[in-house]
């Protein structure tokens, strides 16, 4: 059992402007990495560049981070940043640019290494450059986790890199969420719900992670009400963002479990948004766990049974349609995924995986 949370997290309106001086400690040159559009529209990119100008820091911007960034995307961004010799990296956006910023910071600290470094530790490499994060969605918690999840085209899936890179500072300003569509808010909030559920029902669960999980699970009904409102207040966005960071703090200590493992095929092969792909399996995961965990998590969430949660999730994120061939292939892949099976605190067998698939929000099209 361990507890580690090394990120300094600011959660308030205008936090980038208010705490720009904190960035001085990292040096005079910053590489900003972000997605193609959203950070220009929601003001987060402007807030960062204004803050950097105010403290006399030079910067360049890589604004081509893909959703679910691939290894090639990371290497392209690293090559772009290398010539500028930045002292640190600032990721702005949803989980994709934040995760990318960590992997890019690792490559920039190690100019003599190729992409093999991303998935290998113990290569005699240097630690990543310092990372600063600015989250603009409310689900991944990447602003407080050491994880970076990349798409691997070779194996047609996604995987967390084995390097653990906590951001040094994260600036969480809820205002950026007011620019996100209801679909983005719902999908990403369901990702955060998944983090609480999978951290709670996890072989590595601990009393420390449970502190975050119990608070977060008990807030789910409030979060759900916010997601269903047509007009949201600043306080609503603040709640969504805080809950997401809380969930990130939980998985930083436990990792995720089967629903995340199961989500990756849906995202890779069907382009299903990460949170929606995770949410597809959440109720069925709870329903097929051991009685003690099942009862505890359902009661904290405010449900009598897993079917009630599945109904709410269906209303929020909908279903995912797959062919029988795809269903069978994904099922078989998970049944033999020893690492994810071992992340369950109960004995998870091939039959458990079948039962989770059967109770999921997947729809087989004939
Ligand atoms: P995302 O892939 O970062 O972004 C999804 C979409 O939302 C993009 O089109 C993006 O536009 C847009 N967007 C972002 N912020 C917005 C805003 N405020 N207003 C309007 N549009 C906005 O989505 P995500 O769900 O946050 O991140 C998913 C990734 O995080 C996956 O790769 C997943 O595996 C990873 N993840 C990481 C962790 C971790 O611990 N590190 C945990 C869970 C998931 P632009 O592209 O134009 O910016
Ligand atoms: Fe996630």
CSV table of C-alpha atoms and ligand atoms in Angstrom, one decimal:
chain,number,residue,atom,x,y,z
A,1,UNK,CA,0.0,0.0,0.0
A,2,UNK,CA,1.3,3.5,-0.8
A,3,UNK,CA,0.1,7.0,-1.1
A,4,UNK,CA,1.6,9.4,-3.6
A,5,UNK,CA,0.1,12.6,-5.0
A,6,UNK,CA,2.8,15.1,-6.0
A,7,UNK,CA,0.8,17.4,-8.2
A,8,UNK,CA,0.0,20.9,-7.0
A,9,UNK,CA,-3.6,21.5,-8.1
A,10,UNK,CA,-5.2,24.9,-8.3
A,11,UNK,CA,-9.0,24.7,-8.7
A,12,UNK,CA,-10.5,28.1,-9.1
A,13,UNK,CA,-11.7,30.7,-11.6
A,14,UNK,CA,-8.7,32.5,-13.3
A,15,UNK,CA,-6.2,30.2,-11.6
A,16,UNK,CA,-3.7,30.5,-14.5
A,17,UNK,CA,-3.6,34.3,-14.2
A,18,UNK,CA,-3.6,34.2,-10.4
A,19,UNK,CA,-0.7,31.8,-10.1
A,20,UNK,CA,1.3,32.4,-13.2
A,21,UNK,CA,4.4,33.1,-11.1
A,22,UNK,CA,4.5,29.5,-10.1
A,23,UNK,CA,5.7,28.7,-13.6
A,24,UNK,CA,8.9,30.7,-13.3
A,25,UNK,CA,10.6,27.8,-11.4
A,26,UNK,CA,10.5,25.6,-14.5
A,27,UNK,CA,12.6,27.9,-16.8
A,28,UNK,CA,12.2,30.4,-19.6
A,29,UNK,CA,11.0,28.2,-22.5
A,30,UNK,CA,7.7,26.2,-22.7
A,31,UNK,CA,6.3,23.9,-25.3
A,32,UNK,CA,2.5,24.0,-25.3
A,33,UNK,CA,0.7,20.9,-26.6
A,34,UNK,CA,-3.0,21.0,-27.3
A,35,UNK,CA,-5.8,19.8,-29.6
A,36,UNK,CA,-6.8,21.3,-32.9
A,37,UNK,CA,-9.6,23.6,-31.9
A,38,UNK,CA,-11.2,23.5,-28.4
A,39,UNK,CA,-8.5,25.3,-26.4
A,40,UNK,CA,-8.7,28.2,-28.9
A,41,UNK,CA,-12.4,28.4,-28.5
A,42,UNK,CA,-12.7,28.0,-24.7
A,43,UNK,CA,-10.0,30.6,-23.8
A,44,UNK,CA,-7.6,28.2,-22.1
A,45,UNK,CA,-4.9,28.6,-24.7
A,46,UNK,CA,-5.1,32.4,-24.5
A,47,UNK,CA,-5.0,32.3,-20.7
A,48,UNK,CA,-1.8,30.3,-20.8
A,49,UNK,CA,-0.1,32.4,-23.5
A,50,UNK,CA,-1.0,35.6,-21.7
A,51,UNK,CA,0.4,34.2,-18.4
A,52,UNK,CA,3.6,33.1,-20.1
A,53,UNK,CA,4.0,36.6,-21.7
A,54,UNK,CA,3.4,38.2,-18.3
A,55,UNK,CA,6.4,36.3,-16.8
A,56,UNK,CA,8.6,36.7,-19.8
A,57,UNK,CA,8.6,33.1,-20.9
A,58,UNK,CA,9.0,32.1,-24.6
A,59,UNK,CA,6.8,29.4,-26.0
A,60,UNK,CA,5.9,27.5,-29.1
A,61,UNK,CA,2.6,25.7,-29.7
A,62,UNK,CA,2.0,22.2,-31.1
A,63,UNK,CA,-1.8,22.2,-31.7
A,64,UNK,CA,-2.2,18.8,-33.5
A,65,UNK,CA,-2.8,16.4,-30.6
A,66,UNK,CA,-5.3,13.7,-31.8
A,67,UNK,CA,-8.1,12.3,-29.7
A,68,UNK,CA,-6.6,9.1,-28.1
A,69,UNK,CA,-3.1,10.2,-29.2
A,70,UNK,CA,-1.0,7.7,-31.1
A,71,UNK,CA,2.7,7.0,-30.7
A,72,UNK,CA,3.3,8.7,-34.0
A,73,UNK,CA,1.5,11.8,-32.8
A,74,UNK,CA,3.8,11.9,-29.8
A,75,UNK,CA,6.9,11.5,-31.9
A,76,UNK,CA,5.8,14.2,-34.3
A,77,UNK,CA,5.2,16.6,-31.4
A,78,UNK,CA,8.5,15.7,-29.8
A,79,UNK,CA,10.4,16.3,-33.1
A,80,UNK,CA,8.6,19.7,-33.4
A,81,UNK,CA,9.5,20.7,-29.8
A,82,UNK,CA,13.1,19.4,-29.9
A,83,UNK,CA,14.5,22.3,-32.0
A,84,UNK,CA,13.1,24.8,-29.5
A,85,UNK,CA,14.8,23.1,-26.5
A,86,UNK,CA,12.0,23.7,-24.1
A,87,UNK,CA,12.5,23.6,-20.3
A,88,UNK,CA,9.0,22.2,-19.7
A,89,UNK,CA,5.8,21.1,-21.4
A,90,UNK,CA,2.3,22.5,-20.8
A,91,UNK,CA,-0.7,20.3,-21.9
A,92,UNK,CA,-4.0,22.0,-22.5
A,93,UNK,CA,-7.3,20.2,-23.2
A,94,UNK,CA,-9.0,16.9,-22.5
A,95,UNK,CA,-7.2,13.8,-21.4
A,96,UNK,CA,-5.7,13.4,-24.9
A,97,UNK,CA,-3.5,16.5,-24.8
A,98,UNK,CA,-2.7,16.0,-21.1
A,99,UNK,CA,-1.6,12.4,-21.6
A,100,UNK,CA,0.3,13.5,-24.7
A,101,UNK,CA,2.2,16.2,-22.8
A,102,UNK,CA,3.6,13.6,-20.4
A,103,UNK,CA,4.9,11.3,-23.1
A,104,UNK,CA,6.3,14.2,-25.1
A,105,UNK,CA,8.1,15.5,-21.9
A,106,UNK,CA,9.7,12.1,-21.6
A,107,UNK,CA,10.9,12.1,-25.2
A,108,UNK,CA,12.2,15.7,-25.0
A,109,UNK,CA,14.3,14.8,-22.0
A,110,UNK,CA,15.8,12.0,-23.9
A,111,UNK,CA,16.7,13.2,-27.4
A,112,UNK,CA,19.0,10.2,-28.1
A,113,UNK,CA,16.2,7.7,-27.7
A,114,UNK,CA,13.6,6.5,-30.2
A,115,UNK,CA,9.9,5.6,-29.6
A,116,UNK,CA,10.9,2.3,-27.9
A,117,UNK,CA,11.5,4.4,-24.8
A,118,UNK,CA,7.8,5.1,-24.4
A,119,UNK,CA,7.0,1.5,-23.5
A,120,UNK,CA,10.2,0.5,-21.8
A,121,UNK,CA,11.6,1.5,-18.4
A,122,UNK,CA,15.1,0.9,-17.1
A,123,UNK,CA,16.8,2.1,-20.3
A,124,UNK,CA,19.2,4.4,-18.5
A,125,UNK,CA,17.1,7.4,-19.6
A,126,UNK,CA,16.5,10.7,-17.8
A,127,UNK,CA,13.3,11.7,-16.1
A,128,UNK,CA,10.7,13.6,-18.2
A,129,UNK,CA,10.8,17.4,-18.4
A,130,UNK,CA,8.4,19.0,-15.9
A,131,UNK,CA,4.8,18.9,-17.0
A,132,UNK,CA,2.0,21.4,-16.3
A,133,UNK,CA,-1.6,20.6,-17.1
A,134,UNK,CA,-4.8,22.6,-17.9
A,135,UNK,CA,-7.8,20.3,-18.0
A,136,UNK,CA,-10.8,21.3,-20.1
A,137,UNK,CA,-13.0,18.2,-19.8
A,138,UNK,CA,-14.3,16.6,-16.6
A,139,UNK,CA,-13.4,12.9,-16.8
A,140,UNK,CA,-9.9,11.6,-17.1
A,141,UNK,CA,-8.3,13.2,-14.1
A,142,UNK,CA,-5.1,13.2,-16.0
A,143,UNK,CA,-4.2,16.5,-14.4
A,144,UNK,CA,-3.4,14.6,-11.2
A,145,UNK,CA,-2.5,11.1,-12.4
A,146,UNK,CA,0.9,9.8,-13.5
A,147,UNK,CA,-0.6,8.0,-16.5
A,148,UNK,CA,-0.3,8.6,-20.2
A,149,UNK,CA,-2.5,6.3,-22.4
A,150,UNK,CA,-1.4,6.0,-26.0
A,151,UNK,CA,-3.0,4.4,-29.1
A,152,UNK,CA,-0.9,1.5,-30.6
A,153,UNK,CA,-1.8,1.0,-34.2
A,154,UNK,CA,0.4,-2.1,-34.3
A,155,UNK,CA,-1.7,-4.0,-31.8
A,156,UNK,CA,-5.0,-2.1,-32.6
A,157,UNK,CA,-5.5,-1.0,-29.1
A,158,UNK,CA,-4.5,1.5,-26.4
A,159,UNK,CA,-2.1,1.1,-23.5
A,160,UNK,CA,-0.8,3.0,-20.6
A,161,UNK,CA,2.9,3.7,-20.8
A,162,UNK,CA,4.9,2.2,-17.9
A,163,UNK,CA,6.5,5.6,-17.0
A,164,UNK,CA,4.8,7.4,-14.2
A,165,UNK,CA,4.8,11.1,-14.8
A,166,UNK,CA,2.8,13.3,-12.4
A,167,UNK,CA,2.2,16.9,-13.6
A,168,UNK,CA,4.1,19.3,-11.4
A,169,UNK,CA,1.3,21.8,-11.4
A,170,UNK,CA,-2.3,21.7,-12.8
A,171,UNK,CA,-4.6,24.6,-13.3
A,172,UNK,CA,-8.2,23.5,-13.1
A,173,UNK,CA,-10.5,26.4,-14.1
A,174,UNK,CA,-14.1,25.3,-14.3
A,175,UNK,CA,-15.0,28.0,-16.8
A,176,UNK,CA,-13.6,26.0,-19.7
A,177,UNK,CA,-16.3,23.4,-19.2
A,178,UNK,CA,-19.0,25.9,-20.1
A,179,UNK,CA,-17.8,25.6,-23.7
A,180,UNK,CA,-18.2,21.8,-23.9
A,181,UNK,CA,-21.2,20.1,-25.4
A,182,UNK,CA,-23.6,18.1,-23.2
A,183,UNK,CA,-22.3,15.0,-24.9
A,184,UNK,CA,-18.6,15.7,-23.9
A,185,UNK,CA,-19.7,16.5,-20.4
A,186,UNK,CA,-21.7,13.3,-20.1
A,187,UNK,CA,-19.1,11.1,-21.6
A,188,UNK,CA,-16.3,12.5,-19.5
A,189,UNK,CA,-18.2,12.5,-16.2
A,190,UNK,CA,-19.0,8.9,-16.8
A,191,UNK,CA,-15.3,8.2,-17.3
A,192,UNK,CA,-14.8,9.7,-13.8
A,193,UNK,CA,-17.6,7.5,-12.4
A,194,UNK,CA,-15.7,4.6,-13.9
A,195,UNK,CA,-12.5,5.6,-12.1
A,196,UNK,CA,-14.3,5.6,-8.8
A,197,UNK,CA,-16.0,2.3,-9.4
A,198,UNK,CA,-12.9,0.6,-10.8
A,199,UNK,CA,-10.6,2.0,-8.1
A,200,UNK,CA,-13.1,0.9,-5.4
A,201,UNK,CA,-13.5,-2.6,-6.8
A,202,UNK,CA,-9.8,-3.3,-7.4
A,203,UNK,CA,-7.2,-5.7,-6.2
A,204,UNK,CA,-5.0,-2.7,-5.3
A,205,UNK,CA,-7.8,-0.8,-3.5
A,206,UNK,CA,-6.6,0.7,-0.2
A,207,UNK,CA,-8.0,2.8,2.6
A,208,UNK,CA,-6.3,5.8,1.1
A,209,UNK,CA,-7.9,5.4,-2.4
A,210,UNK,CA,-11.2,4.6,-0.7
A,211,UNK,CA,-11.2,8.1,0.9
A,212,UNK,CA,-11.5,9.6,-2.7
A,213,UNK,CA,-13.8,6.8,-3.9
A,214,UNK,CA,-16.4,7.0,-1.1
A,215,UNK,CA,-16.7,10.8,-1.5
A,216,UNK,CA,-16.9,10.5,-5.3
A,217,UNK,CA,-19.4,7.6,-5.4
A,218,UNK,CA,-21.6,9.4,-2.9
A,219,UNK,CA,-21.7,12.5,-5.2
A,220,UNK,CA,-22.9,10.6,-8.3
A,221,UNK,CA,-26.6,11.4,-7.9
A,222,UNK,CA,-25.6,15.1,-7.7
A,223,UNK,CA,-23.4,14.8,-10.8
A,224,UNK,CA,-26.2,13.0,-12.6
A,225,UNK,CA,-28.6,15.8,-11.9
A,226,UNK,CA,-26.1,18.3,-13.2
A,227,UNK,CA,-25.6,16.3,-16.4
A,228,UNK,CA,-29.4,16.2,-17.0
A,229,UNK,CA,-29.8,20.0,-16.5
A,230,UNK,CA,-30.2,22.1,-19.6
A,231,UNK,CA,-28.8,25.3,-18.0
A,232,UNK,CA,-25.7,24.7,-15.8
A,233,UNK,CA,-24.2,27.2,-13.3
A,234,UNK,CA,-20.5,27.9,-12.6
A,235,UNK,CA,-20.9,25.9,-9.4
A,236,UNK,CA,-22.1,22.9,-11.5
A,237,UNK,CA,-19.0,23.1,-13.7
A,238,UNK,CA,-16.9,23.4,-10.5
A,239,UNK,CA,-18.5,20.2,-9.1
A,240,UNK,CA,-17.9,18.3,-12.3
A,241,UNK,CA,-14.3,19.3,-12.5
A,242,UNK,CA,-13.5,18.7,-8.8
A,243,UNK,CA,-15.2,15.2,-9.0
A,244,UNK,CA,-13.1,14.4,-12.0
A,245,UNK,CA,-9.8,15.3,-10.2
A,246,UNK,CA,-10.9,13.4,-7.1
A,247,UNK,CA,-11.4,10.3,-9.3
A,248,UNK,CA,-7.9,10.8,-10.8
A,249,UNK,CA,-6.5,10.8,-7.3
A,250,UNK,CA,-8.2,7.5,-6.7
A,251,UNK,CA,-6.9,5.7,-9.8
A,252,UNK,CA,-3.4,7.1,-9.2
A,253,UNK,CA,-3.2,4.6,-6.4
A,254,UNK,CA,-5.0,1.6,-7.9
A,255,UNK,CA,-5.1,1.8,-11.7
A,256,UNK,CA,-8.3,0.8,-13.4
A,257,UNK,CA,-9.9,-2.6,-14.0
A,258,UNK,CA,-12.0,-4.5,-16.5
A,259,UNK,CA,-14.3,-1.8,-17.9
A,260,UNK,CA,-11.3,0.3,-19.0
A,261,UNK,CA,-9.7,-2.8,-20.5
A,262,UNK,CA,-12.9,-3.6,-22.3
A,263,UNK,CA,-13.4,0.0,-23.5
A,264,UNK,CA,-10.2,0.1,-25.6
A,265,UNK,CA,-11.5,-2.1,-28.5
A,266,UNK,CA,-14.7,0.1,-28.8
A,267,UNK,CA,-12.6,3.3,-29.0
A,268,UNK,CA,-10.0,1.9,-31.4
A,269,UNK,CA,-12.3,0.0,-33.7
A,270,UNK,CA,-15.5,2.1,-33.5
A,271,UNK,CA,-14.3,5.5,-32.5
A,272,UNK,CA,-16.5,5.5,-29.4
A,273,UNK,CA,-15.5,8.3,-27.0
A,274,UNK,CA,-13.5,7.0,-24.0
A,275,UNK,CA,-16.0,7.7,-21.3
A,276,UNK,CA,-18.9,6.3,-23.2
A,277,UNK,CA,-16.9,3.1,-24.0
A,278,UNK,CA,-16.0,2.7,-20.3
A,279,UNK,CA,-19.6,3.4,-19.2
A,280,UNK,CA,-20.9,0.6,-21.4
A,281,UNK,CA,-19.5,-2.0,-18.9
A,282,UNK,CA,-19.7,-0.3,-15.5
A,283,UNK,CA,-23.1,-1.6,-14.2
A,284,UNK,CA,-22.3,-5.1,-15.3
A,285,UNK,CA,-18.9,-4.9,-13.7
A,286,UNK,CA,-20.4,-4.0,-10.3
A,287,UNK,CA,-23.1,-6.7,-10.8
A,288,UNK,CA,-20.5,-9.4,-11.3
A,289,UNK,CA,-18.2,-8.5,-8.5
A,290,UNK,CA,-18.2,-10.0,-5.0
A,291,UNK,CA,-21.3,-9.3,-2.9
A,292,UNK,CA,-19.5,-7.1,-0.4
A,293,UNK,CA,-18.1,-4.7,-3.0
A,294,UNK,CA,-21.3,-4.8,-5.1
A,295,UNK,CA,-23.5,-3.8,-2.1
A,296,UNK,CA,-21.0,-1.2,-0.9
A,297,UNK,CA,-20.6,0.5,-4.2
A,298,UNK,CA,-24.3,0.4,-5.2
A,299,UNK,CA,-25.4,1.8,-1.8
A,300,UNK,CA,-22.8,4.7,-2.1
A,301,UNK,CA,-24.1,5.4,-5.6
A,302,UNK,CA,-27.7,5.5,-4.3
A,303,UNK,CA,-29.1,2.4,-6.2
A,304,UNK,CA,-30.9,-0.7,-5.1
A,305,UNK,CA,-29.4,-2.8,-7.9
A,306,UNK,CA,-27.1,-2.6,-10.9
A,307,UNK,CA,-30.0,-2.5,-13.4
A,308,UNK,CA,-31.0,1.0,-12.0
A,309,UNK,CA,-27.5,2.3,-12.7
A,310,UNK,CA,-27.5,0.7,-16.2
A,311,UNK,CA,-30.8,2.5,-17.0
A,312,UNK,CA,-29.3,5.8,-16.0
A,313,UNK,CA,-26.1,5.2,-17.9
A,314,UNK,CA,-28.1,4.2,-21.0
A,315,UNK,CA,-30.1,7.5,-20.7
A,316,UNK,CA,-26.8,9.5,-20.4
A,317,UNK,CA,-24.5,7.8,-23.0
A,318,UNK,CA,-26.7,5.4,-25.0
A,319,UNK,CA,-25.7,2.0,-26.3
A,320,UNK,CA,-22.9,0.8,-28.6
A,321,UNK,CA,-23.7,-1.4,-31.6
A,322,UNK,CA,-21.2,-4.1,-32.6
A,323,UNK,CA,-21.5,-7.1,-35.0
A,324,UNK,CA,-21.6,-10.7,-33.6
A,325,UNK,CA,-18.1,-11.3,-35.0
A,326,UNK,CA,-16.7,-8.2,-33.2
A,327,UNK,CA,-18.5,-9.1,-29.9
A,328,UNK,CA,-17.0,-12.5,-29.9
A,329,UNK,CA,-13.5,-11.2,-30.7
A,330,UNK,CA,-13.5,-8.5,-28.0
A,331,UNK,CA,-14.9,-11.0,-25.5
A,332,UNK,CA,-12.2,-13.6,-26.3
A,333,UNK,CA,-9.5,-10.8,-26.1
A,334,UNK,CA,-10.6,-9.8,-22.6
A,335,UNK,CA,-11.0,-13.4,-21.4
A,336,UNK,CA,-7.3,-13.9,-21.9
A,337,UNK,CA,-6.1,-10.5,-20.6
A,338,UNK,CA,-4.4,-11.7,-17.5
A,339,UNK,CA,-3.3,-8.3,-16.4
A,340,UNK,CA,-6.8,-6.8,-16.3
A,341,UNK,CA,-8.3,-10.0,-14.8
A,342,UNK,CA,-5.8,-9.8,-12.0
A,343,UNK,CA,-6.9,-6.2,-11.2
A,344,UNK,CA,-10.2,-7.6,-9.9
A,345,UNK,CA,-10.3,-8.2,-6.1
A,346,UNK,CA,-12.4,-11.3,-6.7
A,347,UNK,CA,-11.6,-14.3,-8.9
A,348,UNK,CA,-12.5,-13.2,-12.4
A,349,UNK,CA,-12.8,-16.0,-14.9
A,350,UNK,CA,-13.7,-16.3,-18.6
A,351,UNK,CA,-17.3,-16.8,-17.4
A,352,UNK,CA,-17.1,-13.5,-15.4
A,353,UNK,CA,-16.0,-11.7,-18.5
A,354,UNK,CA,-18.9,-13.3,-20.5
A,355,UNK,CA,-21.4,-12.2,-17.9
A,356,UNK,CA,-20.1,-8.6,-17.9
A,357,UNK,CA,-20.4,-8.5,-21.7
A,358,UNK,CA,-23.9,-10.0,-21.5
A,359,UNK,CA,-25.0,-7.4,-19.0
A,360,UNK,CA,-23.3,-4.5,-20.8
A,361,UNK,CA,-24.8,-1.7,-22.9
A,362,UNK,CA,-23.5,-3.4,-26.1
A,363,UNK,CA,-26.1,-4.2,-28.8
A,364,UNK,CA,-25.3,-6.9,-31.3
A,365,UNK,CA,-26.4,-6.0,-34.8
A,366,UNK,CA,-27.4,-8.9,-37.1
B,1,LIG,P1,-10.3,14.2,-25.5
B,1,LIG,O1,-9.9,13.1,-26.4
B,1,LIG,O2,-9.1,14.9,-24.8
B,1,LIG,O3,-11.2,15.3,-26.2
B,1,LIG,C1,-12.4,15.0,-26.8
B,1,LIG,C2,-12.9,16.1,-27.6
B,1,LIG,O4,-13.4,17.2,-26.7
B,1,LIG,C3,-12.0,16.7,-28.6
B,1,LIG,O5,-12.6,16.9,-29.8
B,1,LIG,C4,-11.6,18.1,-28.0
B,1,LIG,O6,-11.3,19.0,-29.0
B,1,LIG,C5,-12.9,18.4,-27.2
B,1,LIG,N1,-12.8,19.3,-26.1
B,1,LIG,C6,-11.9,19.3,-25.0
B,1,LIG,N2,-12.2,20.2,-24.1
B,1,LIG,C7,-13.3,20.9,-24.6
B,1,LIG,C8,-14.1,22.0,-24.1
B,1,LIG,N3,-13.8,22.6,-22.9
B,1,LIG,N4,-15.1,22.5,-24.9
B,1,LIG,C9,-15.4,21.9,-26.1
B,1,LIG,N5,-14.7,20.8,-26.6
B,1,LIG,C10,-13.7,20.3,-25.8
B,1,LIG,O7,-11.3,13.6,-24.4
B,1,LIG,P2,-11.2,13.1,-22.9
B,1,LIG,O8,-12.3,12.2,-22.7
B,1,LIG,O9,-10.9,14.2,-22.0
B,1,LIG,O10,-9.8,12.3,-22.9
B,1,LIG,C11,-9.7,11.0,-23.4
B,1,LIG,C12,-8.3,10.4,-23.4
B,1,LIG,O11,-7.8,10.4,-22.0
B,1,LIG,C13,-8.2,9.0,-23.8
B,1,LIG,O12,-7.1,8.8,-24.6
B,1,LIG,C14,-8.1,8.2,-22.5
B,1,LIG,O13,-7.5,7.0,-22.7
B,1,LIG,C15,-7.3,9.2,-21.7
B,1,LIG,N6,-7.5,8.9,-20.2
B,1,LIG,C16,-6.4,9.2,-19.5
B,1,LIG,C17,-6.4,9.0,-18.1
B,1,LIG,C18,-5.2,9.3,-17.2
B,1,LIG,O14,-5.2,9.0,-16.0
B,1,LIG,N7,-4.2,9.9,-17.8
B,1,LIG,C19,-7.6,8.5,-17.5
B,1,LIG,C20,-8.7,8.2,-18.3
B,1,LIG,C21,-8.6,8.4,-19.7
B,1,LIG,P3,-9.8,19.3,-29.5
B,1,LIG,O15,-9.3,18.1,-30.0
B,1,LIG,O16,-10.0,20.4,-30.5
B,1,LIG,O17,-9.1,19.8,-28.3
B,2,LIG,FE1,-10.7,6.7,-18.0
